[in-house]
Tab-separated table of C-alpha atoms in Angstrom:
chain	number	residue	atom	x	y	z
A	28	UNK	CA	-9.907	-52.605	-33.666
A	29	UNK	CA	-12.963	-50.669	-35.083
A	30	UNK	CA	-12.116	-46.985	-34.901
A	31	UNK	CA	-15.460	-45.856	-34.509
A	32	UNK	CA	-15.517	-45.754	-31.222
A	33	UNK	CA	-12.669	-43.646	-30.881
A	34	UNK	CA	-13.251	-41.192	-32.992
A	35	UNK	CA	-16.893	-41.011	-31.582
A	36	UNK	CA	-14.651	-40.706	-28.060
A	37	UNK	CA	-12.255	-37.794	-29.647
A	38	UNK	CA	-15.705	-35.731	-30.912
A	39	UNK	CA	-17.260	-35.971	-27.942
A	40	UNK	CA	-13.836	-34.346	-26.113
A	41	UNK	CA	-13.637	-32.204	-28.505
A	42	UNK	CA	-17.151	-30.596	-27.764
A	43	UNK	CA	-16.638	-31.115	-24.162
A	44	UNK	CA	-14.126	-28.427	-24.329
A	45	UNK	CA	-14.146	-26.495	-27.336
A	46	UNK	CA	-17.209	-28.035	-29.393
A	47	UNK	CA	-21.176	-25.996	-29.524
A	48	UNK	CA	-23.519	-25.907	-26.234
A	49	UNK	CA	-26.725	-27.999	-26.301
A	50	UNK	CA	-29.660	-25.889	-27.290
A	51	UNK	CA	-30.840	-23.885	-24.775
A	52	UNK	CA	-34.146	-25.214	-22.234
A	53	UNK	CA	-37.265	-22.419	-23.153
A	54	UNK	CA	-39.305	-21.758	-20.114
A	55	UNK	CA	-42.957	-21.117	-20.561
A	56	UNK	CA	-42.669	-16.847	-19.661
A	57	UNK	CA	-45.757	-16.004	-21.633
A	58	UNK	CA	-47.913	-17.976	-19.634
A	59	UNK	CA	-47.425	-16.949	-15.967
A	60	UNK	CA	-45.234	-13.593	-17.027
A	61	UNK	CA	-45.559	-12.507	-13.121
A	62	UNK	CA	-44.331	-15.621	-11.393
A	63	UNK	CA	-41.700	-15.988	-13.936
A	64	UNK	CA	-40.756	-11.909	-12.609
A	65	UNK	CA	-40.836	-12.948	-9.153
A	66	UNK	CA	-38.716	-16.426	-9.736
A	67	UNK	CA	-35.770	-14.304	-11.373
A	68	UNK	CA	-35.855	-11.943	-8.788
A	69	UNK	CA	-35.683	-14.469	-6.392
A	70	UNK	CA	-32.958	-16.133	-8.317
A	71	UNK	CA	-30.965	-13.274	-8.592
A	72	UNK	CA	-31.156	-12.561	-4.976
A	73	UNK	CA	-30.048	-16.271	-4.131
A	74	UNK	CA	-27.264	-16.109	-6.429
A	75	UNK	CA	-26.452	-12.849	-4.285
A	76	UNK	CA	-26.606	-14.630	-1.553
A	77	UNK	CA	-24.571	-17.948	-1.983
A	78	UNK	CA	-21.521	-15.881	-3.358
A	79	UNK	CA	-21.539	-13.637	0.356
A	80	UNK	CA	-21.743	-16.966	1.945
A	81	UNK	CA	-19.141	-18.418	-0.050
A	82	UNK	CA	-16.821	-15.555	0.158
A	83	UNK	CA	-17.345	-15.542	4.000
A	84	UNK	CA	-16.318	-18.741	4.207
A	85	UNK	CA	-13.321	-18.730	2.124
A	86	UNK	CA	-12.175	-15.262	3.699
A	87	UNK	CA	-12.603	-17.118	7.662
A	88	UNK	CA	-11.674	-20.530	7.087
A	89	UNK	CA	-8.607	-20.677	4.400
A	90	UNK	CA	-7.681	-16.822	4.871
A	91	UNK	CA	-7.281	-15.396	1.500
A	92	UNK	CA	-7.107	-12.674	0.262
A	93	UNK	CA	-10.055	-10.703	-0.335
A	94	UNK	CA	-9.824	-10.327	-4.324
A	95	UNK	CA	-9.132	-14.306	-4.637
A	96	UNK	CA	-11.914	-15.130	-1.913
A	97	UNK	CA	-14.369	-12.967	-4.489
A	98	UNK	CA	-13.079	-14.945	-7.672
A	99	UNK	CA	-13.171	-18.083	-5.846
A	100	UNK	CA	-17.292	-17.426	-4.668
A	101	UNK	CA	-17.769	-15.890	-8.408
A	102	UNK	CA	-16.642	-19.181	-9.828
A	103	UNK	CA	-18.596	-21.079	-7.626
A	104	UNK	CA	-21.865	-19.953	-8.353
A	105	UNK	CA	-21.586	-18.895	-12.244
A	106	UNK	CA	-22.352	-21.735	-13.136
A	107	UNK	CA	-26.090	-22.008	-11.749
A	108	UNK	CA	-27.730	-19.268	-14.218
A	109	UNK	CA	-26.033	-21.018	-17.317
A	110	UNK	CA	-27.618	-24.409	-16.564
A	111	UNK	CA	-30.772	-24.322	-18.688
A	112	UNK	CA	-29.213	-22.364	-21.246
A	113	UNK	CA	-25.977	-23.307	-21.511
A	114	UNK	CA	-25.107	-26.488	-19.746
A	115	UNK	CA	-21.252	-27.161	-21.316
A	116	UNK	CA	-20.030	-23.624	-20.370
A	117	UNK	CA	-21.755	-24.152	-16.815
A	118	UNK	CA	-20.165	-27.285	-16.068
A	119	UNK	CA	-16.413	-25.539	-17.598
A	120	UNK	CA	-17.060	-23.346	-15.226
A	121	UNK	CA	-18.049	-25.599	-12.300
A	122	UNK	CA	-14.603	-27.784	-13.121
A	123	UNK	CA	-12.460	-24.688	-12.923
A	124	UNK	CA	-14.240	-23.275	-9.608
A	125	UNK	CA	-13.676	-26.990	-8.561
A	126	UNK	CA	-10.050	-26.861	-9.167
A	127	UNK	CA	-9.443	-23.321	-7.996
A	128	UNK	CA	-12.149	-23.713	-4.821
A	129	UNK	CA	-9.073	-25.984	-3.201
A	130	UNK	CA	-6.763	-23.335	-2.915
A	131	UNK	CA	-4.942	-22.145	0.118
A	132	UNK	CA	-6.667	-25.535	2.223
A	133	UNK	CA	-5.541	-27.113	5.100
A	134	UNK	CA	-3.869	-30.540	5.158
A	135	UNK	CA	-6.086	-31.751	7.939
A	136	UNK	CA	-9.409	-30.309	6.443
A	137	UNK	CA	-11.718	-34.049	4.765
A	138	UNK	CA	-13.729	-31.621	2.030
A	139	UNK	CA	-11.744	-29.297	-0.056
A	140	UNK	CA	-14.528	-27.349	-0.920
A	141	UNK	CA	-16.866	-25.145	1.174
A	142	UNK	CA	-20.428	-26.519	1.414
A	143	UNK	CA	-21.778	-24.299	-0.963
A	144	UNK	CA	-19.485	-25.235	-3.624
A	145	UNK	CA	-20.095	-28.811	-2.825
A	146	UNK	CA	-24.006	-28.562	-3.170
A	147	UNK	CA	-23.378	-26.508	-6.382
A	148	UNK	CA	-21.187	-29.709	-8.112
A	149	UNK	CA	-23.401	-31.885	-7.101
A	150	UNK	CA	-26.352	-29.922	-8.798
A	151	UNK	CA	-24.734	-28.937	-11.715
A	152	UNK	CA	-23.999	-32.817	-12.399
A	153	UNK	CA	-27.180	-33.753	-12.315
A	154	UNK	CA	-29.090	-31.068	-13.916
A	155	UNK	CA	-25.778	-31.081	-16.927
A	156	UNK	CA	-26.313	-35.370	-16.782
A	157	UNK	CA	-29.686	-34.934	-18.178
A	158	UNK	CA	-28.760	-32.404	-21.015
A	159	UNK	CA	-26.027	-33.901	-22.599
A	160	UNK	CA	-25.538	-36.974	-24.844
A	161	UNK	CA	-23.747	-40.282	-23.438
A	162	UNK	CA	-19.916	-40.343	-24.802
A	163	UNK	CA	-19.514	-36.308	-23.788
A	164	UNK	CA	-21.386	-36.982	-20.063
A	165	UNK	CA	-18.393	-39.840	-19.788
A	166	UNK	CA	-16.049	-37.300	-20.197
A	167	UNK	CA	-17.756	-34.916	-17.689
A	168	UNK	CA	-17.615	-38.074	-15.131
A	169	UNK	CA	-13.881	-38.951	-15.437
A	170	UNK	CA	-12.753	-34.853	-15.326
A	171	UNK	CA	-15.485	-34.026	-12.391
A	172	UNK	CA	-13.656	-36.994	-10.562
A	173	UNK	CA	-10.157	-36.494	-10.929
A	174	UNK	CA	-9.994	-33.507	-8.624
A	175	UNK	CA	-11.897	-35.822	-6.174
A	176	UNK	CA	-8.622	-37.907	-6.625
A	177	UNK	CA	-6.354	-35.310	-6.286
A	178	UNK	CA	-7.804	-33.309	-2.992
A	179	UNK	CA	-9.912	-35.407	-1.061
A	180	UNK	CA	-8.907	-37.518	1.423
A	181	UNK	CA	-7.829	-41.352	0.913
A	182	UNK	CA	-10.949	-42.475	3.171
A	183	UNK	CA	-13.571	-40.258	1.236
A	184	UNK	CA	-12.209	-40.640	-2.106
A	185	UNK	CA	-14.772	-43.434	-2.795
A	186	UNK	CA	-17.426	-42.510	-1.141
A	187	UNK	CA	-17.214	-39.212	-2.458
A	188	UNK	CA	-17.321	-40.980	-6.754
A	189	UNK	CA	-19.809	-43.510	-5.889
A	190	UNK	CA	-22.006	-40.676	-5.369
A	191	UNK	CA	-20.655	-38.765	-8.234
A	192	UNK	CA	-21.891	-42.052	-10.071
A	193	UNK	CA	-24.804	-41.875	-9.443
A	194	UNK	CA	-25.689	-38.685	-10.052
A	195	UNK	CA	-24.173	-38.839	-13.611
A	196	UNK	CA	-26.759	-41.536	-14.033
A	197	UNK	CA	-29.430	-40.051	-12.480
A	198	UNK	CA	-29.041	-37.924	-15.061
A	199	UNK	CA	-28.563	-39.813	-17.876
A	200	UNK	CA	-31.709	-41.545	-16.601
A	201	UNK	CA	-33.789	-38.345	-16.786
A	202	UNK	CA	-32.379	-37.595	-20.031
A	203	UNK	CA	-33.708	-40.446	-21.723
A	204	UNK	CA	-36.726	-40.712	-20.072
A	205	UNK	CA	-37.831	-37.122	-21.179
A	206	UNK	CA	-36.457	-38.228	-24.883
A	207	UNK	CA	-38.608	-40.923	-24.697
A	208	UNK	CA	-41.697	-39.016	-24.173
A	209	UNK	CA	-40.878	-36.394	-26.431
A	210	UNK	CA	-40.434	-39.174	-29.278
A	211	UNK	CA	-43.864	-41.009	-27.772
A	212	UNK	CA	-45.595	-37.228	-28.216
A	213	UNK	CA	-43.872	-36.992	-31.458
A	214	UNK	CA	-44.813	-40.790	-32.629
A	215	UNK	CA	-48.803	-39.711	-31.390
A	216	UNK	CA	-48.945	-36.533	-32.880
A	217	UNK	CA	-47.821	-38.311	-37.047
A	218	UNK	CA	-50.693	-40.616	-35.807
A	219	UNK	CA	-53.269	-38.335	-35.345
A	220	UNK	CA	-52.020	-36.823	-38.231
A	221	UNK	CA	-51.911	-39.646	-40.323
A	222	UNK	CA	-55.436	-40.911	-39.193
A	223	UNK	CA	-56.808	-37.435	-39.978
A	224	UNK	CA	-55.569	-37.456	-43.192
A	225	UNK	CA	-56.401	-41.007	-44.313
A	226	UNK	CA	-60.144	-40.504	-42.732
A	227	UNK	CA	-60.288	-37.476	-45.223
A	228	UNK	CA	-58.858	-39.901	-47.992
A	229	UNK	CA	-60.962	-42.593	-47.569
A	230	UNK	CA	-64.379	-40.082	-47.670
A	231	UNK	CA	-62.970	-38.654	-50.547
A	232	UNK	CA	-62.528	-42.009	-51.771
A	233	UNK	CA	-66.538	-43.142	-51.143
A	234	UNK	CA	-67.938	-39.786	-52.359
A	235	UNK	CA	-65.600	-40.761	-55.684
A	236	UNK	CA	-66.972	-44.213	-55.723
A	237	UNK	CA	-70.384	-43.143	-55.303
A	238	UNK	CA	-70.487	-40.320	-58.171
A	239	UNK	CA	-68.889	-43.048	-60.615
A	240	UNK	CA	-71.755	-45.377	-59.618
A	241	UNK	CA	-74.570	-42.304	-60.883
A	242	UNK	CA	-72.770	-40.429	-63.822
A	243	UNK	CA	-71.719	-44.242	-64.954
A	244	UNK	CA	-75.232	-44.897	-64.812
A	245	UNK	CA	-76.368	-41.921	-67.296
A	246	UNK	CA	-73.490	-42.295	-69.436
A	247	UNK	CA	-74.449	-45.826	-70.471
A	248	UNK	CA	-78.082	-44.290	-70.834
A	249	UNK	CA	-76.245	-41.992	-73.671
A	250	UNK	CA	-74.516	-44.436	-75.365
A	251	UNK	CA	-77.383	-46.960	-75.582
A	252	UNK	CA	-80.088	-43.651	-76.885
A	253	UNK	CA	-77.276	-42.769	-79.164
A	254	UNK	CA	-76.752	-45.970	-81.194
A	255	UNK	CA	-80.802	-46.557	-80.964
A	256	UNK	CA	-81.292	-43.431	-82.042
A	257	UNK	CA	-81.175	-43.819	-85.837
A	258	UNK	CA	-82.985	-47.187	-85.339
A	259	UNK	CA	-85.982	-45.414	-83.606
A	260	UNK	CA	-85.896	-42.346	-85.750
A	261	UNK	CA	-86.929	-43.663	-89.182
A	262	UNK	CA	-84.902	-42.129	-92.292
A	263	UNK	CA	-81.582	-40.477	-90.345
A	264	UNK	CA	-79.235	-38.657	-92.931
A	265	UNK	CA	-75.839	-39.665	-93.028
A	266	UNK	CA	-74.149	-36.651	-91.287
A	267	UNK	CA	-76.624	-37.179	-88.161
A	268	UNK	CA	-76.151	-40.779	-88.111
A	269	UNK	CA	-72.234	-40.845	-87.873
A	270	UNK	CA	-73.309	-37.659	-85.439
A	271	UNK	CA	-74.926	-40.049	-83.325
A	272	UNK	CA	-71.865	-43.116	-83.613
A	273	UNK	CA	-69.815	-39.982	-82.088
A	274	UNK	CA	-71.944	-39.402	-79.204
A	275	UNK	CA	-72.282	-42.886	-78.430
A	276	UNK	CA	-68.207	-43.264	-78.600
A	277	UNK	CA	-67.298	-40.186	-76.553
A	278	UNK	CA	-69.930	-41.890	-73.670
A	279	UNK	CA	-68.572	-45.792	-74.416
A	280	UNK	CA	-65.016	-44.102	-74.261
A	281	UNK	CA	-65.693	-41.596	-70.660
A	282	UNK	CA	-67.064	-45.060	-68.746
A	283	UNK	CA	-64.095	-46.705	-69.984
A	284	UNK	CA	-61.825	-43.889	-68.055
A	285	UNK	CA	-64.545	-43.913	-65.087
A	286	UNK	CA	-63.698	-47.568	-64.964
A	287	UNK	CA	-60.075	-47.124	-64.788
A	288	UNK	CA	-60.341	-44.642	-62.145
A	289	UNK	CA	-62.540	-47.059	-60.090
A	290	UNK	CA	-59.939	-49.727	-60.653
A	291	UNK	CA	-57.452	-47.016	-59.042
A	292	UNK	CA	-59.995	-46.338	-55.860
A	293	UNK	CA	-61.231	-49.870	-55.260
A	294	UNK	CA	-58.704	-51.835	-53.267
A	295	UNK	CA	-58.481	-55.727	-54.782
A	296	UNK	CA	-60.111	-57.117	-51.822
A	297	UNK	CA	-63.154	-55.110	-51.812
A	298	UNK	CA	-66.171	-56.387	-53.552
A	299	UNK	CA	-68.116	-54.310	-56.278
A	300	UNK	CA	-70.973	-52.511	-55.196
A	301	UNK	CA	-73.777	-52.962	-57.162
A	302	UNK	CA	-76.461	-51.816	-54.574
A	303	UNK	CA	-78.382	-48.534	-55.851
A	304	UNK	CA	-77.204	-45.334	-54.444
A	305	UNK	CA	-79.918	-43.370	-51.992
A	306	UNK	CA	-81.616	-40.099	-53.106
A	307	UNK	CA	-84.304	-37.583	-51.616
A	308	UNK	CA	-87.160	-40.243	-52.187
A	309	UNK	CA	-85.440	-42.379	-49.484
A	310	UNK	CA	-85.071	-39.593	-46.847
A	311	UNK	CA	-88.547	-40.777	-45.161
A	312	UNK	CA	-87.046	-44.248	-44.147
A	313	UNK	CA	-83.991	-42.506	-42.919
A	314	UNK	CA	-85.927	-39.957	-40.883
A	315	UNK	CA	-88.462	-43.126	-39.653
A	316	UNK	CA	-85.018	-44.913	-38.803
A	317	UNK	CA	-83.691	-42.211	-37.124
A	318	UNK	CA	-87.204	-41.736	-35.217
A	319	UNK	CA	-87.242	-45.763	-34.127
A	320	UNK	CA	-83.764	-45.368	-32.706
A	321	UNK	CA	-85.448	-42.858	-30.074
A	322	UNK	CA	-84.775	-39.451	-31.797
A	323	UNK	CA	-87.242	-36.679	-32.012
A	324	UNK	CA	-86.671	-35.837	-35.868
A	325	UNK	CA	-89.069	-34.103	-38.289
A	326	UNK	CA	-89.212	-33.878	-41.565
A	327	UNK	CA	-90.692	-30.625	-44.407
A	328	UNK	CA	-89.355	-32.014	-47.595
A	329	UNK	CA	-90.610	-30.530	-51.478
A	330	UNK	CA	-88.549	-31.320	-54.346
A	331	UNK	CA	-88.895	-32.036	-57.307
A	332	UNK	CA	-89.149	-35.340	-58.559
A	333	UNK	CA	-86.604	-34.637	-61.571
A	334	UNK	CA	-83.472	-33.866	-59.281
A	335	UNK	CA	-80.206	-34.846	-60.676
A	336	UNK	CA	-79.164	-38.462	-59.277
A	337	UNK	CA	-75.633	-36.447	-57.911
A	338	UNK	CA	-77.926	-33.910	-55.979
A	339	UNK	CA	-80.531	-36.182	-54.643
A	340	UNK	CA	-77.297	-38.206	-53.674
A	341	UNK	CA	-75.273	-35.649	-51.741
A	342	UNK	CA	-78.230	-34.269	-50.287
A	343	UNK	CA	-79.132	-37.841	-48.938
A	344	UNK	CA	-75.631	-38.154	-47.333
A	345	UNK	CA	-75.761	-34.549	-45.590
A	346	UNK	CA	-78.935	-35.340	-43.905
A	347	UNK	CA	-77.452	-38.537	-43.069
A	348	UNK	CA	-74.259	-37.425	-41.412
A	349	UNK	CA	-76.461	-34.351	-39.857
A	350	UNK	CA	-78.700	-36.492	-38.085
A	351	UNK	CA	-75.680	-38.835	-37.180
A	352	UNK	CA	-73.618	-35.473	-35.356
A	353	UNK	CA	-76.878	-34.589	-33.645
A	354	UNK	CA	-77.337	-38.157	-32.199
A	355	UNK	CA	-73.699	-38.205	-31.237
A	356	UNK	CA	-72.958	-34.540	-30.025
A	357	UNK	CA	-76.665	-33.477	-29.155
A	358	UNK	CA	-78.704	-36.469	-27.534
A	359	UNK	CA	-82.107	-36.068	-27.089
A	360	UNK	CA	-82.481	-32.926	-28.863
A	361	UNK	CA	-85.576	-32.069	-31.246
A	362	UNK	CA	-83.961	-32.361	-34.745
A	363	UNK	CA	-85.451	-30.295	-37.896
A	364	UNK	CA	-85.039	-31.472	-41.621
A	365	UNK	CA	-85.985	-28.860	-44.201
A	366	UNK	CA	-85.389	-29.490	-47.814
A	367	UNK	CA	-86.550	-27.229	-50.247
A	368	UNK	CA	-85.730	-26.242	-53.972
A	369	UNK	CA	-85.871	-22.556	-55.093
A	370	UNK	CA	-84.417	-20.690	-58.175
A	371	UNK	CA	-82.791	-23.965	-59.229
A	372	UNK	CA	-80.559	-24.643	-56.003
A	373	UNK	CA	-81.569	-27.230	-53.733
A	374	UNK	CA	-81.637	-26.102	-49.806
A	375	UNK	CA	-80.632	-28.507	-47.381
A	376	UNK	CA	-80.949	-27.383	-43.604
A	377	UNK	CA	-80.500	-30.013	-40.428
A	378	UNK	CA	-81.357	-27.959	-37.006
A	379	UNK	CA	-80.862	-29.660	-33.255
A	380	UNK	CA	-82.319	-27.307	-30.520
A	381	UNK	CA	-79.897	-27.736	-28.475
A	382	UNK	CA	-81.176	-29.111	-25.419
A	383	UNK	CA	-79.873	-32.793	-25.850
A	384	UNK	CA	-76.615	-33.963	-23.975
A	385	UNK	CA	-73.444	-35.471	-26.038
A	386	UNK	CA	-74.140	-39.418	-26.734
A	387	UNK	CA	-72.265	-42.070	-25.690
A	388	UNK	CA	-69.845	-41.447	-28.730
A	389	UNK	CA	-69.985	-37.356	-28.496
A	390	UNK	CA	-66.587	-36.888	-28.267
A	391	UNK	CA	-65.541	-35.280	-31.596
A	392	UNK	CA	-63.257	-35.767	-33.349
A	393	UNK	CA	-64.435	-37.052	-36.637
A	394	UNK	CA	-64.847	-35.696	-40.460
A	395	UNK	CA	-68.613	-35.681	-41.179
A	396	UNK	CA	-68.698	-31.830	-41.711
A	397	UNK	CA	-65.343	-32.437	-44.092
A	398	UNK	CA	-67.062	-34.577	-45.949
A	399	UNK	CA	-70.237	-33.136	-46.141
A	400	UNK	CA	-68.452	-29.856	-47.377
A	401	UNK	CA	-66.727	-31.937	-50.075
A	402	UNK	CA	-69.922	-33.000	-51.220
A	403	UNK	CA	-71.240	-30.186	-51.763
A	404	UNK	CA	-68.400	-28.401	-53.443
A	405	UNK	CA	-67.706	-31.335	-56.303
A	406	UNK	CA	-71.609	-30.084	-56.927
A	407	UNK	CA	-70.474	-26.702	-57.164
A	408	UNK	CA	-72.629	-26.000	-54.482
A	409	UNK	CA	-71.832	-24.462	-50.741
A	410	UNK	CA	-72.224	-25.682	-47.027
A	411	UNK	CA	-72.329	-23.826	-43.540
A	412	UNK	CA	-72.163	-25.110	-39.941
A	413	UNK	CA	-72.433	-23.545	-36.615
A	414	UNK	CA	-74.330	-22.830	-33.315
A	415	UNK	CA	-77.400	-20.927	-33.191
A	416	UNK	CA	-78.839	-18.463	-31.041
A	417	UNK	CA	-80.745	-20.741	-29.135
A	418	UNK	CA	-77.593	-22.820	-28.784
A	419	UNK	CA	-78.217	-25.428	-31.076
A	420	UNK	CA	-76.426	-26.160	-34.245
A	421	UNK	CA	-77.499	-26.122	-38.081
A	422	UNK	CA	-76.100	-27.610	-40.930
A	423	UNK	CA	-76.920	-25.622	-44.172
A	424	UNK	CA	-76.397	-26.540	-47.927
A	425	UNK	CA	-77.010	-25.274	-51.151
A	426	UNK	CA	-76.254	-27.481	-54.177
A	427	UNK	CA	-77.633	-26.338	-57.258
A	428	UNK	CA	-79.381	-28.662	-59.352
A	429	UNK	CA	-80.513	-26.795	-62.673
A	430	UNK	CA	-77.728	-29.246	-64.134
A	431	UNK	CA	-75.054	-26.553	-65.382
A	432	UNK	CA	-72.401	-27.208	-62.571
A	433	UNK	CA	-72.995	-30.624	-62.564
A	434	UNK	CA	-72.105	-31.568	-66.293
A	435	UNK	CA	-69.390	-28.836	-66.438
């Protein structure tokens, strides 16, 4: 016989009786802190009221004595403000009121239990059914109904556990189903999560891809000036020419370590890119694009034509993803692009004016303005975003590109 059962059994009894309350239900009091005044008053004054009634009808219909009717009423209803926070102790309580609420009754009554207390068992079940786990609720079932075998008549005795039953399952019912959608909510939430975090990973991952693809480019450049060098040069002393052979290994040996890294970022089924990369001489077809695909875009661009390939590159991609936001989020709006260099920075600036409507895909959500910001910080550089006064939004970068961040 496999024992874990019982001893899963014996635990469960154990905390039935003498084991640590379920955590306690919070109620959201910060958010309506006046209804959540007037409900406890209101409680209170039911809880008032049920234990009169109770205590009426113990002290008229079974005649006790006035102290015992009081105890009787006290145990009846103790159990209702303990629900959410403590639902063992409530139903202890509830069993003991149900054992003690049949005192002093008459042979010939059906119910041993005043209406009151009958209501009250039948909501503490339910509301203590959807709290607790499985192996302690069948331990609540089989003590709730033994007084039901004890005191109530032969011809409601069935009757009366069917229904106990039933709400025991009820319960259990709720139980799970709110577990289940806190696990769903749970599950969704990782998701989100997750998909946030990969989206960042995987920009991260093309930005990486895409600055191997230009520094690569230069490197080789070294190496091939540095071993030509002395070939180009004439008469090279000694000391410059092995000068040279250095230069040309520290480049040879920095692509081999880009390459490496590449072979880390590039996944085995994806093909190598040899296409080349974008820079500030290719904004006019962007802008053009962006104009044939019905947006009102205009472009004041003067830089120079010796821009560092990793500047021209990132600036490229922030105008991209800028006009991309303001087709999604601001349809229809007029759309600025100012580029301008200036005491060796590079300013970027994409304006909407605001008085488009959110595109068919303006929902949100996405990681353009993470990316572009990671742009422009592996540049050493800064970027800004927010609404303007008019209502519109601006994108604004500053990358420098007098080469000293960029090679450090």
């Amino acid at each position: 016989m496999d024992p874990t059962p019982l001893r899963v059994a014996g635990a469960a009894l154990r905390r039935l009786w003498a084991g640590p309350d379920y955590p306690a239900v919070r109620l959201p009091r910060r958010r309506w802190p006046r209804l959540a005044a007037v409900a406890s008053t209101v409680g209170l004054l039911a809880l008032v009221g049920l234990t009169l009634i109770t205590a009426q009808f113990l002290l008229d219909s079974r005649k006790l004595p006035t102290a015992t009717a009081w105890l009787i009423a006290f145990l009846t209803v103790a159990p209702l403000p303990l629900l959410l926070a403590r639902p063992l102790w409530a139903w202890r309580i509830m069993f003991v009121g149900q054992l003690f609420g049949t005192f002093n009754r008459r042979p010939t009554d059906d119910w041993p239990w005043s209406p009151t207390q009958i209501l009250i068992i039948l909501g503490v079940l339910v509301v203590v059914a959807s709290r607790v786990d499985r192996a302690v609720l069948a331990w609540i079932g089989l003590f709730s109904l033994l007084p039901v075998w004890i005191f109530v008549a032969p011809r409601n005795q069935v009757g009366i556990c069917l229904l106990f039953v039933v709400l025991l399952i009820l319960g259990d019912l709720i139980r799970r189903n709110v577990s289940t959608r806190r696990a769903l909510a749970e599950q969704a939430e990782r998701s989100e999560l997750e998909q946030a975090r990969r989206a960042v990973l995987e920009e991260r991952t093309r930005i990486a891809r895409e600055m191997h693809d230009v520094v690569a480019h230069h490197m080789s450049m070294i190496a091939v000036q540095a071993e030509t060098a002395p070939y180009r040069l004439g008469e090279v002393p000694d000391p410059a020419r092995d000068e040279f052979a250095a230069i040309a290994g520290s480049a040879r040996a920095a692509l081999t370590d880009m390459r490496r890294l590449l072979g880390v970022l590039r996944s085995d089924s994806e093909q190598a890119r040899t296409d080349p990369q974008p820079d500030l001489a290719d904004l006019p077809a962007l802008v053009a694009s962006a104009q044939r695909a019905g947006m009102a875009v205009t472009l004041d661009a003067d830089v120079p034509t010796d821009l560092p390939a990793p500047v021209g590159l990132a600036a490229y991609r922030i105008v991209q993803e800028g006009l991309a936001n303001a087709a999604r989020h601001a349809a229809g709006a007029a759309v600025r692009v100012t580029v301008r260099a200036d005491a060796g920075e590079l300013a970027v600036r994409v304006v909407n004016d605001g008085t488009g409507a959110p595109g068919p895909d303006g929902r949100g959500g996405g990681h353009g303005l993470t990316g572009m910001r990671e742009r422009a910080v592996a540049l050493g550089g800064t970027l800004t975003a927010g609404v303007t006064d008019d209502g519109g939004y601006a994108v604004h970068a500053r990358l420098p590109c007098d080469g000293e961040d960029i090679t450090s």
